[in-house]
């Protein structure tokens, strides 16, 4: 069975048939096979982040979408009286701020334009001027535009100034090589349906065990209590509440397939080939990038709306959708742009199929 629908989105993504097939058998949450799979996944995640338990890292799986992990970490690890600095250059940074505010966490925000990376020098100054800040949050690939923030550089600043560092690597982890230790990341967050190419259902956190342990008792919610979740998983491999059993089984298959592909390095290379092909084709069709090319990562690309009055995004989207090709609207605060993801089970021939259809739709619409 070939995929008839291709998702050129930032998640959920196009998944392999075999990953979907891993969900065809029911599995109980106390089943030996299930518990073993959870254990394998938790170890596999540490491995993908280049760290181990021996080095003092843990991984925790949390039911729900990616945002649940962001909310879990912010509401569980920042103690009462702690202060958070959020580095924002897009919608996901804003979301982090919104979550912290809801939990009444004292939050500082440094905002940067959506077409610029977070400026490390300004962050350094701000942290030096505000010793009361205890935690720093940043987005690795800000999916609003696809821009890649300098996570390692900011990590070194956090280490030097003694801040706990929280990185939303939701859309990059699995598609971009990352080493949590080298990048000085204390809490790294991602989810099942992004670059590992699993199906939606859970998020995960890779974290320094000392910081996880010292967060015990800080949680502001029951369901998103990161420490309690870890404790349950560590004690008997079980979730505190109904786990996304089939999404877990699919994820194990997706991890196996990532290994077969050649790991994150090979996956990153495939995504880059996809992106180059897309860039070349879209430019030939007259589209323009929103970001300067050196800032655009291999995950998703933003294109400005064509200026022609015959362009109408809703119509453009619908016509591509009719052809089984799902693109993504923009999320910019000022400019009009749309996005095309090049992650998931997408290969060069799929990009070509998309480009052929964009050309056809462009001619139909007359822009
Ligand atoms: C996808 C994504 C999230 C999580 O979104 P959900 O809809 O909750 O899965 C968070 N941050 C970034 C940068 C993302 O790309």
Coordinates of C-alpha atoms and ligand atoms in Angstrom, one line a residue, residues 65-67 92 95 139 141 143 168 170-171 194, ligand 1:
X65 CA 0.8 15.9 22.5
X66 CA 4.1 17.7 22.6
X67 CA 2.7 20.7 24.4
X92 CA 6.1 28.1 20.2
X95 CA 3.3 29.2 24.0
X139 CA 12.9 26.5 21.1
X141 CA 13.7 24.6 15.6
X143 CA 8.5 25.6 13.7
X168 CA 11.8 22.5 23.2
X170 CA 10.0 19.1 19.5
X171 CA 10.4 19.4 15.7
X194 CA 7.8 14.5 14.8
Ligands
LIG1 C1 4.9 20.5 17.3 C2 5.6 21.4 18.2 C3 5.2 21.5 19.5 C4 4.0 20.7 20.1 O1 2.9 20.8 19.5 P1 1.7 19.8 19.8 O2 0.6 20.3 18.9 O3 1.3 19.9 21.2 O4 2.2 18.4 19.5 C5 5.9 22.3 20.4 N1 6.9 23.0 20.0 C6 7.4 23.0 18.7 C7 8.6 23.8 18.3 C8 6.7 22.2 17.8 O5 7.1 22.1 16.5

